[in-house]
mmCIF file of C-alpha atoms in Angstrom:
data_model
loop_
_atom_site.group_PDB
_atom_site.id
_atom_site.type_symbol
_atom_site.label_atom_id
_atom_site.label_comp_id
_atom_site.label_asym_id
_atom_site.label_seq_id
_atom_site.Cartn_x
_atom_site.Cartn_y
_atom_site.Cartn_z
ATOM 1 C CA UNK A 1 16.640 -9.755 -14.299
ATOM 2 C CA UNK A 2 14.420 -6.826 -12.893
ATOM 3 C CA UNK A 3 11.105 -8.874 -13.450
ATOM 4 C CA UNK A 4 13.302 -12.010 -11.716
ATOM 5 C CA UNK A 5 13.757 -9.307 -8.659
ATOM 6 C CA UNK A 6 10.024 -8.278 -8.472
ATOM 7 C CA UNK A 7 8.783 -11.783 -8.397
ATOM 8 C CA UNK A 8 10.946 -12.977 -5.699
ATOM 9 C CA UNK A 9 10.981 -10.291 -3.638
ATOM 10 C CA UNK A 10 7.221 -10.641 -4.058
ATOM 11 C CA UNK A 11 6.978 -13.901 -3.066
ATOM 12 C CA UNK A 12 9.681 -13.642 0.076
ATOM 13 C CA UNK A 13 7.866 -10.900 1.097
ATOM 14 C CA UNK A 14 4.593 -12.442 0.966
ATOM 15 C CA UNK A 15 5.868 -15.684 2.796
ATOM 16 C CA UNK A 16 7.538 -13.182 5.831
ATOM 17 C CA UNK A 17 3.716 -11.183 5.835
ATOM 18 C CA UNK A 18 2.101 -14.157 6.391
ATOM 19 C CA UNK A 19 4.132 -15.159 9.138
ATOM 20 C CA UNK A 20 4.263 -11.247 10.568
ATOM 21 C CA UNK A 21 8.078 -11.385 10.425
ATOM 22 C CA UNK A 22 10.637 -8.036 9.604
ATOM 23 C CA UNK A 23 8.546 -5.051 10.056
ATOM 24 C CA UNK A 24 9.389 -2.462 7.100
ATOM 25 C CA UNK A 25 8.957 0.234 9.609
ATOM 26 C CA UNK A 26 10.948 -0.383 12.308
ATOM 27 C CA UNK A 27 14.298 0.889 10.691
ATOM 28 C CA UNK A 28 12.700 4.294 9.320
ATOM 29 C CA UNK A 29 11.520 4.497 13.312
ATOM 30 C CA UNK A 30 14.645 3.808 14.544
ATOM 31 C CA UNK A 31 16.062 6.194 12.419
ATOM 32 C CA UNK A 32 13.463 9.364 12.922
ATOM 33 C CA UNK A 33 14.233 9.432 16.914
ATOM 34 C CA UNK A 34 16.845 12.137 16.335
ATOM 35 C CA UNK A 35 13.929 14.193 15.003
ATOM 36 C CA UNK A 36 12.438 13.338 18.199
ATOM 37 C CA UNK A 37 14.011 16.801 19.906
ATOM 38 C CA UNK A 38 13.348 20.285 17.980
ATOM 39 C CA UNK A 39 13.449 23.703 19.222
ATOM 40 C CA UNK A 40 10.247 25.442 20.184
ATOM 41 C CA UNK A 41 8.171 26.648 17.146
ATOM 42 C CA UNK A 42 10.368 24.802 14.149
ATOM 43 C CA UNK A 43 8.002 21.518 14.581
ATOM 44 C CA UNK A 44 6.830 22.051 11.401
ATOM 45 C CA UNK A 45 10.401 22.033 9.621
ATOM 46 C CA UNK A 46 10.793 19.074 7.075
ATOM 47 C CA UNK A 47 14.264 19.267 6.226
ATOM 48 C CA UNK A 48 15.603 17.266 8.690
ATOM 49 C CA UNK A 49 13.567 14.280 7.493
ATOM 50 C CA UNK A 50 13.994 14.834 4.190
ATOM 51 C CA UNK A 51 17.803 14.662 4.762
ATOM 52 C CA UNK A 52 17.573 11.397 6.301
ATOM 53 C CA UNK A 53 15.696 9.941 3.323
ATOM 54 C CA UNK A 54 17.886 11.998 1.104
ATOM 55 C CA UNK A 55 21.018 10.415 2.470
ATOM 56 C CA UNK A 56 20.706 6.737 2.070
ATOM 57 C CA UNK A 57 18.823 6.951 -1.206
ATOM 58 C CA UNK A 58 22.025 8.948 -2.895
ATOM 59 C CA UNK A 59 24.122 6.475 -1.117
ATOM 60 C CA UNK A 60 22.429 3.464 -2.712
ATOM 61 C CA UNK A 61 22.315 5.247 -5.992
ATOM 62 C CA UNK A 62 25.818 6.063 -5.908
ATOM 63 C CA UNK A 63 26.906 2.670 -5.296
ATOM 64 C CA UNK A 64 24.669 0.944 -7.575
ATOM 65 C CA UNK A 65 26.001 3.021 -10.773
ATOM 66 C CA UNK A 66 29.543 2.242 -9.033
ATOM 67 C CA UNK A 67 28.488 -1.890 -9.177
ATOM 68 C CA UNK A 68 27.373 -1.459 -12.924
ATOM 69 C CA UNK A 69 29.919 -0.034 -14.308
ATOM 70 C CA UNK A 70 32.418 -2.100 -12.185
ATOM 71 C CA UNK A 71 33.077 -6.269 -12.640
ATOM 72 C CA UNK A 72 30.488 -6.833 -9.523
ATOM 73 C CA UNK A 73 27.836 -5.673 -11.749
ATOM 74 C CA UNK A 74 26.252 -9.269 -10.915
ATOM 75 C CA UNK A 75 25.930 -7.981 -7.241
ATOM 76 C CA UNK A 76 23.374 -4.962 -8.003
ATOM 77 C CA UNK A 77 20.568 -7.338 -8.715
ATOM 78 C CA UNK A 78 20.875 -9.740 -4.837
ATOM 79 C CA UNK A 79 21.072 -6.601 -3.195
ATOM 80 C CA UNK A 80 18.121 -4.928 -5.376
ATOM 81 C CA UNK A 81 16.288 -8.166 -3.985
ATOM 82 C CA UNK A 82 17.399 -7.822 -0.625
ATOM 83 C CA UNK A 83 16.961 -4.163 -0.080
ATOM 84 C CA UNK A 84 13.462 -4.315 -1.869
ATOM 85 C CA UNK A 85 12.485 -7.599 0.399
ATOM 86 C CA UNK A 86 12.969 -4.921 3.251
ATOM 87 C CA UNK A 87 11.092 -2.130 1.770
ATOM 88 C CA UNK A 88 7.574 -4.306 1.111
ATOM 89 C CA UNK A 89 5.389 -6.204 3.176
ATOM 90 C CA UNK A 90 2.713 -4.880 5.581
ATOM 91 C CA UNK A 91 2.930 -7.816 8.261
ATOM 92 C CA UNK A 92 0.376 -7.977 10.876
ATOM 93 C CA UNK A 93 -3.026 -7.700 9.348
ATOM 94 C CA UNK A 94 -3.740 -11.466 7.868
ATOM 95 C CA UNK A 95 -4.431 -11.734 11.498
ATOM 96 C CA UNK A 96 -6.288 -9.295 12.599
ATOM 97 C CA UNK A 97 -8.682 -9.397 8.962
ATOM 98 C CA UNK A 98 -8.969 -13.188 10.318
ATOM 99 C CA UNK A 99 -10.230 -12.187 13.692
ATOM 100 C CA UNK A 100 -12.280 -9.464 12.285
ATOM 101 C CA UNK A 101 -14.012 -11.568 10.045
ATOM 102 C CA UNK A 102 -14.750 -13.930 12.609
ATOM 103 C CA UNK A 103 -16.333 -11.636 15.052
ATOM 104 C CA UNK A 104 -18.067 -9.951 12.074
ATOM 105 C CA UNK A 105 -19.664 -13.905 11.776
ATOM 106 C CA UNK A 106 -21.194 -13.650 15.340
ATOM 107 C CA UNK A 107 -22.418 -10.876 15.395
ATOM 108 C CA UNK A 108 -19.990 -9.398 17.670
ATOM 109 C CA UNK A 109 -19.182 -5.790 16.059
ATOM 110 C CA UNK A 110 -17.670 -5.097 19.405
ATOM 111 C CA UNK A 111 -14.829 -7.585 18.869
ATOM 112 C CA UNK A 112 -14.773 -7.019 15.176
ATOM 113 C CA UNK A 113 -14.240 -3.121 16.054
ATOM 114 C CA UNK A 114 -11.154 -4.076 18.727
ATOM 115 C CA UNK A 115 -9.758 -6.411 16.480
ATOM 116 C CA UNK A 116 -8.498 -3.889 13.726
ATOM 117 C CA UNK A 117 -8.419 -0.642 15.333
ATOM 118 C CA UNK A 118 -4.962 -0.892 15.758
ATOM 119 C CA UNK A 119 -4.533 -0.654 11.802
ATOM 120 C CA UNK A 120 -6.876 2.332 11.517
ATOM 121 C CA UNK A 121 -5.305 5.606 11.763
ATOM 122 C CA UNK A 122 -7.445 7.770 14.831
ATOM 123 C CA UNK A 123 -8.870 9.939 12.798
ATOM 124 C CA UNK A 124 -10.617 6.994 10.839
ATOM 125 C CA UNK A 125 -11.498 5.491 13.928
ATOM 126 C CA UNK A 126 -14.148 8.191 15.092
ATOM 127 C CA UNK A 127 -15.515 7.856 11.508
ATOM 128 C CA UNK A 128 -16.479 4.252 12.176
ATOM 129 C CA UNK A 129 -19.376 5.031 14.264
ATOM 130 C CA UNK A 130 -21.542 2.037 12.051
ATOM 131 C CA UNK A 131 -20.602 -1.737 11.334
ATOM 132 C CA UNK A 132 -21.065 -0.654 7.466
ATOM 133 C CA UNK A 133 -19.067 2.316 8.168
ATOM 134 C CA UNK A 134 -16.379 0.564 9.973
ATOM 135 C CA UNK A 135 -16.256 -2.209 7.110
ATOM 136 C CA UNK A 136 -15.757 0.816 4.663
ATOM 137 C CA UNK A 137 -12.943 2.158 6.738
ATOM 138 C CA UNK A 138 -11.311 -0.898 6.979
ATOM 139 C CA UNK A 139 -11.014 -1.487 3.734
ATOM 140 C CA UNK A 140 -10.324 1.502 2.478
ATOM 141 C CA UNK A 141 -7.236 1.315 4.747
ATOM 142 C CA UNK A 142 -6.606 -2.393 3.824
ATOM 143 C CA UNK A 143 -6.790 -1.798 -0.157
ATOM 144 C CA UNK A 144 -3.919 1.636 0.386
ATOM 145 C CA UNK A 145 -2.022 -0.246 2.716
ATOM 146 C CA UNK A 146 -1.519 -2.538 -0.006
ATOM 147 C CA UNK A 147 -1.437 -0.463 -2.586
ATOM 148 C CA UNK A 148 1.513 1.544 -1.322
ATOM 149 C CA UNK A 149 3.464 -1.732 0.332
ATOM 150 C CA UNK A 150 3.671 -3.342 -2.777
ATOM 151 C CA UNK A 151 1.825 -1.885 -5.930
ATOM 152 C CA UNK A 152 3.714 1.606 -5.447
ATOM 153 C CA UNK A 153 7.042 0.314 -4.672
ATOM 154 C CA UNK A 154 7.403 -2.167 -7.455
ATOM 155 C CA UNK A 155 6.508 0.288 -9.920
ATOM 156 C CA UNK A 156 8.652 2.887 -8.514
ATOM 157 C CA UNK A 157 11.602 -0.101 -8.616
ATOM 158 C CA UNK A 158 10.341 -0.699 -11.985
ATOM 159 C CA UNK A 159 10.523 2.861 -13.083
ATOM 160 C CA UNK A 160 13.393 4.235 -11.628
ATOM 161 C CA UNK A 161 15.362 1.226 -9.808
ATOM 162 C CA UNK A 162 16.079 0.378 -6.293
ATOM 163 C CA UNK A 163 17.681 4.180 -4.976
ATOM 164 C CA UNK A 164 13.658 5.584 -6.363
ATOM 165 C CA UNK A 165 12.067 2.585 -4.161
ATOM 166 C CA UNK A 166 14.090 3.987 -1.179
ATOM 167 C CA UNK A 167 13.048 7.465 -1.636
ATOM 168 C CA UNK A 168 9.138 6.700 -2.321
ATOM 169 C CA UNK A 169 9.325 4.253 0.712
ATOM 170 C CA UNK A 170 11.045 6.807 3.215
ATOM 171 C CA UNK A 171 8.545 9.320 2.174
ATOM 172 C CA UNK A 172 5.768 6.966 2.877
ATOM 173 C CA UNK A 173 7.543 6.926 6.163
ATOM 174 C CA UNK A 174 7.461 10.164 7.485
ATOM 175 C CA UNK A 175 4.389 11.115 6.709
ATOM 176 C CA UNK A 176 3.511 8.242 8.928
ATOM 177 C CA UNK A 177 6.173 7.914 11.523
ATOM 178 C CA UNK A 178 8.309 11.387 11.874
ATOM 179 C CA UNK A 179 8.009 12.771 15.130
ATOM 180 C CA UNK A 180 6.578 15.810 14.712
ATOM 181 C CA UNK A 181 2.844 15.673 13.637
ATOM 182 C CA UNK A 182 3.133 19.443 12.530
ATOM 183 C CA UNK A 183 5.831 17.834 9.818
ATOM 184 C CA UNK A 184 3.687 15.423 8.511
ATOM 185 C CA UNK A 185 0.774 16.973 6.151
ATOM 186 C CA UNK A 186 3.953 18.486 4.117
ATOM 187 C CA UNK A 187 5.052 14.514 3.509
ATOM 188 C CA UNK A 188 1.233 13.268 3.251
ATOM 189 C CA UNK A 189 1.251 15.352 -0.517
ATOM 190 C CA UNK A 190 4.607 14.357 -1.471
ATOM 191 C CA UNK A 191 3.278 10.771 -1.099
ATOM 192 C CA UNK A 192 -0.003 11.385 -2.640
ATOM 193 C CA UNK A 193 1.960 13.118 -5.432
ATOM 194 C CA UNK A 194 4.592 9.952 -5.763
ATOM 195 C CA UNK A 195 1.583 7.766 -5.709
ATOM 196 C CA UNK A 196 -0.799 9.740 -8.227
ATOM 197 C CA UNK A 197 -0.111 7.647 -11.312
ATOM 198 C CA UNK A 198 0.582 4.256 -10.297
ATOM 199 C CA UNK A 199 -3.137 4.691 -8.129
ATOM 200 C CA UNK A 200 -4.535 5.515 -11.535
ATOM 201 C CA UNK A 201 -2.890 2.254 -12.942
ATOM 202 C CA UNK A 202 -3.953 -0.115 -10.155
ATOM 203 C CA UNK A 203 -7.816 1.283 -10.805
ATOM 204 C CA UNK A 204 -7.545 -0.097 -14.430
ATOM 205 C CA UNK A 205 -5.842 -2.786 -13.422
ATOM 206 C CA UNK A 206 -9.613 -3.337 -11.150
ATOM 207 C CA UNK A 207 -11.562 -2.899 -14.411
ATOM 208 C CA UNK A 208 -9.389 -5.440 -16.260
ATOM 209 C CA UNK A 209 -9.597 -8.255 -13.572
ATOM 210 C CA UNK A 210 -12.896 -7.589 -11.714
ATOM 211 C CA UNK A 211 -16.060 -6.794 -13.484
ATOM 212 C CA UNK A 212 -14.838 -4.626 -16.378
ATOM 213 C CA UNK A 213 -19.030 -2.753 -16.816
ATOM 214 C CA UNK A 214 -19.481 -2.082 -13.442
ATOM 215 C CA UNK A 215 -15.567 -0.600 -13.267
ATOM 216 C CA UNK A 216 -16.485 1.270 -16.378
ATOM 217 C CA UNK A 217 -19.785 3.029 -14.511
ATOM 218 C CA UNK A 218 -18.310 3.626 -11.626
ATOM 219 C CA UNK A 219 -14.793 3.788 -11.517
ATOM 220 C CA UNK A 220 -13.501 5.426 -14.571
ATOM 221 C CA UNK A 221 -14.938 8.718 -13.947
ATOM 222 C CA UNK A 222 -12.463 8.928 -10.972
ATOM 223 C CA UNK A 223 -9.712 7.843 -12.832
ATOM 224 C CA UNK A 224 -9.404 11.174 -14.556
ATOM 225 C CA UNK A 225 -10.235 13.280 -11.324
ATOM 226 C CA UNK A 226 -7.045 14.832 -10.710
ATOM 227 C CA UNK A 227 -7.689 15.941 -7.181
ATOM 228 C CA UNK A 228 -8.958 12.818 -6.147
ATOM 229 C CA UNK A 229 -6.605 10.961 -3.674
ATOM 230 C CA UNK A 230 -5.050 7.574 -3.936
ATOM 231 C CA UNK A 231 -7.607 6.271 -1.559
ATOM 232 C CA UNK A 232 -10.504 7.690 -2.852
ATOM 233 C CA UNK A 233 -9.847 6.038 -6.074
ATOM 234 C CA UNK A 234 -9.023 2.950 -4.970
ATOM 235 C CA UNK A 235 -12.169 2.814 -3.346
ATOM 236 C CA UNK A 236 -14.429 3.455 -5.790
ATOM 237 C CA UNK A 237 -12.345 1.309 -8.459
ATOM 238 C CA UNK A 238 -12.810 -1.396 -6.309
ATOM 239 C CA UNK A 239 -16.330 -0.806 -5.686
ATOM 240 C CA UNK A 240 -17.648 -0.586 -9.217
ATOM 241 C CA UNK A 241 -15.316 -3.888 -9.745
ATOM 242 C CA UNK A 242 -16.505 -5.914 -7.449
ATOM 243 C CA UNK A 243 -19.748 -8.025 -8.053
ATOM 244 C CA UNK A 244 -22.128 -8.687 -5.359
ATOM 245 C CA UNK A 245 -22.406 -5.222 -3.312
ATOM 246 C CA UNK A 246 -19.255 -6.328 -1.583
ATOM 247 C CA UNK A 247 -18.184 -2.651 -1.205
ATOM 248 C CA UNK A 248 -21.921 -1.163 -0.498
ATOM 249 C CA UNK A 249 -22.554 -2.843 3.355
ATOM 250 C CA UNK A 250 -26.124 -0.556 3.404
ATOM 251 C CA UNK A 251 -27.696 -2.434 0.141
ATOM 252 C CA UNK A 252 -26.181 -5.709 0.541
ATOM 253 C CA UNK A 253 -28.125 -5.476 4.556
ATOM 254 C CA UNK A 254 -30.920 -4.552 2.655
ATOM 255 C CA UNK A 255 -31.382 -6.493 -0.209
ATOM 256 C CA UNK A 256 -29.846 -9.924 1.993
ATOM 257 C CA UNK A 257 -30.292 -9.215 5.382
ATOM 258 C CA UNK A 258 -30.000 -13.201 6.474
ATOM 259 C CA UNK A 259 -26.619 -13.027 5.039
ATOM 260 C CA UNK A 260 -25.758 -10.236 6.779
ATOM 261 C CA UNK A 261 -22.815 -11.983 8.928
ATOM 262 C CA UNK A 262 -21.339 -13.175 6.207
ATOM 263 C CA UNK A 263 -20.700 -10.020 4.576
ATOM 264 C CA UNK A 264 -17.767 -9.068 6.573
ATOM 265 C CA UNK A 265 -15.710 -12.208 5.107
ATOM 266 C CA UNK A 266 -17.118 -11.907 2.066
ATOM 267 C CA UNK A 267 -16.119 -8.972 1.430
ATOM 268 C CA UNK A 268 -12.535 -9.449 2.110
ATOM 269 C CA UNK A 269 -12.371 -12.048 0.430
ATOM 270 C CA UNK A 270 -13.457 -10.204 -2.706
ATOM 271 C CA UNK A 271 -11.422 -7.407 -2.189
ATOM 272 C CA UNK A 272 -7.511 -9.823 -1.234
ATOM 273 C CA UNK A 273 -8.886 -11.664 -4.671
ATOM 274 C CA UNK A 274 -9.256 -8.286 -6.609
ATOM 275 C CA UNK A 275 -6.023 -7.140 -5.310
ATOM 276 C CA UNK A 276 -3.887 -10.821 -6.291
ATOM 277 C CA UNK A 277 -5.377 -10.855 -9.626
ATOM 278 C CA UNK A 278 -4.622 -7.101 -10.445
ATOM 279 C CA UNK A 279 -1.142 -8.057 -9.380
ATOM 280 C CA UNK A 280 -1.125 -10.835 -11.643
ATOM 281 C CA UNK A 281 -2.122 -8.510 -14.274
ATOM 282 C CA UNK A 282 1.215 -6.106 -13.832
ATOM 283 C CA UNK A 283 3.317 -9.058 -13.710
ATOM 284 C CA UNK A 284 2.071 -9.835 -17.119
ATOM 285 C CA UNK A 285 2.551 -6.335 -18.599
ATOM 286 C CA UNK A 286 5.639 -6.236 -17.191
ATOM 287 C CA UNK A 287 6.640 -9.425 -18.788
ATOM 288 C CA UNK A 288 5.053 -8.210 -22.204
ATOM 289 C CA UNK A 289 7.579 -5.512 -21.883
ATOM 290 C CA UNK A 290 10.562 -7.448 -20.992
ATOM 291 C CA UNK A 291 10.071 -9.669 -24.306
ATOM 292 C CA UNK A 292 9.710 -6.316 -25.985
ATOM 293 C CA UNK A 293 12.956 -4.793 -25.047
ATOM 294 C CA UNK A 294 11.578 -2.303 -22.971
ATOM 295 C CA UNK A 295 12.610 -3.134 -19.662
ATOM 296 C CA UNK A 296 16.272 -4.940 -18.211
#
């Protein structure tokens, strides 16, 4: 019933992204305000919003070994689906990629740049001084958005079951949306930690459904780095498993430069097809280990 949970809640989710409906973050900011207010000099204290992840996730964890072991145990699995329908999806940027590619097609890097700064985080933005680095930016920022919306959370679900997904999930939200900035470096390596393996797995997932020698050149040297952060090896996964210099803006410009303002969609395109198929490719390990036994 768990791999009957991931794929619907896949697919819901999916259906709600593409129509930018129920924002994953707007509970986790609704519930950091109290952490809005802290005395003078304890800004960098984590507790507090470690305590407000802590709480629901023992909740949830209490009350799903409660519905097990009880006669509702047919309930844990609609409420694993509805809780984990909350958790994923990363609504808004079908849109704005749309709108980026388009201006990216006239020649407008103006537009392109206005039209997706808003999912950049402002340190990335002053590092997008050049349409090739901007494209890079982007999606380096599309590919972990991804990564840790869905990738992360279903194999966290997977792993350790819906009270883990909470926890991995609220963690991803503070070190993006807890008031106090001082706070959030402290959460940033508790999500990089969470997210070391399952990074690793999504890279070889790149090798097995993009182009498996150019993954193996580039890509699997990084796989073993282990200071390298999620992003960074997503990145270069995806770049040694994608054909046609769709991660490498400078060459492509250089070896087709009348092709140039197609790149933009182009690239996207490669990289949303990369990320479906290496999807496709958990889904079918995770069957293979249903049949097995291994999994519920």
């Amino acid at each position: 019933m768990t791999f009957v949970v991931v794929l619907l809640a896949y697919m819901v989710r999916r259906a709600l992204d593409s129509r930018e409906r129920l924002d994953p973050d707007n509970p986790w900011r609704a519930l950091f305000r109290s952490g809005a207010r802290v005395p003078s000099g304890r800004e960098a204290r984590r507790w507090p919003g470690i305590l407000l992840v802590l709480v629901p996730t023992l909740v949830l964890l209490v009350l799903s070994h409660w519905l097990r072991d009880s006669s509702w145990y047919a309930l844990t699995y609609p409420l694993d689906l509805l809780i984990l329908i909350l958790l994923l999806g990363a609504p808004g940027w079908s849109g704005r990629l749309q709108a980026y590619a388009e201006a990216w097609q006239r020649g407008d890097m103006a537009a392109a740049r206005h039209h997706v700064k808003d999912c950049l985080k402002e340190r990335e933005r002053g590092q997008a001084n050049s349409p090739s680095e901007l494209h890079l930016t982007l999606a380096r920022r599309f590919m972990t958005t991804m990564f840790e919306r869905y990738f992360l959370l279903l194999f966290w679900y997977v792993v350790g079951g819906i009270a883990v997904a909470i926890l991995v999930r609220g963690t991803l939200a503070l070190r993006d949306h807890w008031p106090q900035g001082a706070a959030r470096p402290g959460f940033g390596r508790a999500a990089d930690l969470l997210a070391w393996l399952p990074a690793r797995l999504l890279s070889l997932s790149f090798g097995l459904a993009g182009d498996l020698a150019g993954w193996l050149s580039r890509g699997r040297p990084i796989l073993v780095s282990l200071r390298s952060r999620p992003e960074e090896v997503l990145l270069q996964s995806a770049d040694g498993a994608l054909t046609g210099y769709a991660l490498d803006p400078k060459r492509f410009e250089r070896l087709h430069p009348d092709q140039w303002l197609t790149f933009g969609d182009n690239s996207l395109t490669a990289i949303r097809n990369l990320l479906n198929r290496s999807l496709l490719v958990w889904i079918c390990v995770f069957a293979l280990l249903v049949i097995a036994g291994f999994s519920r």
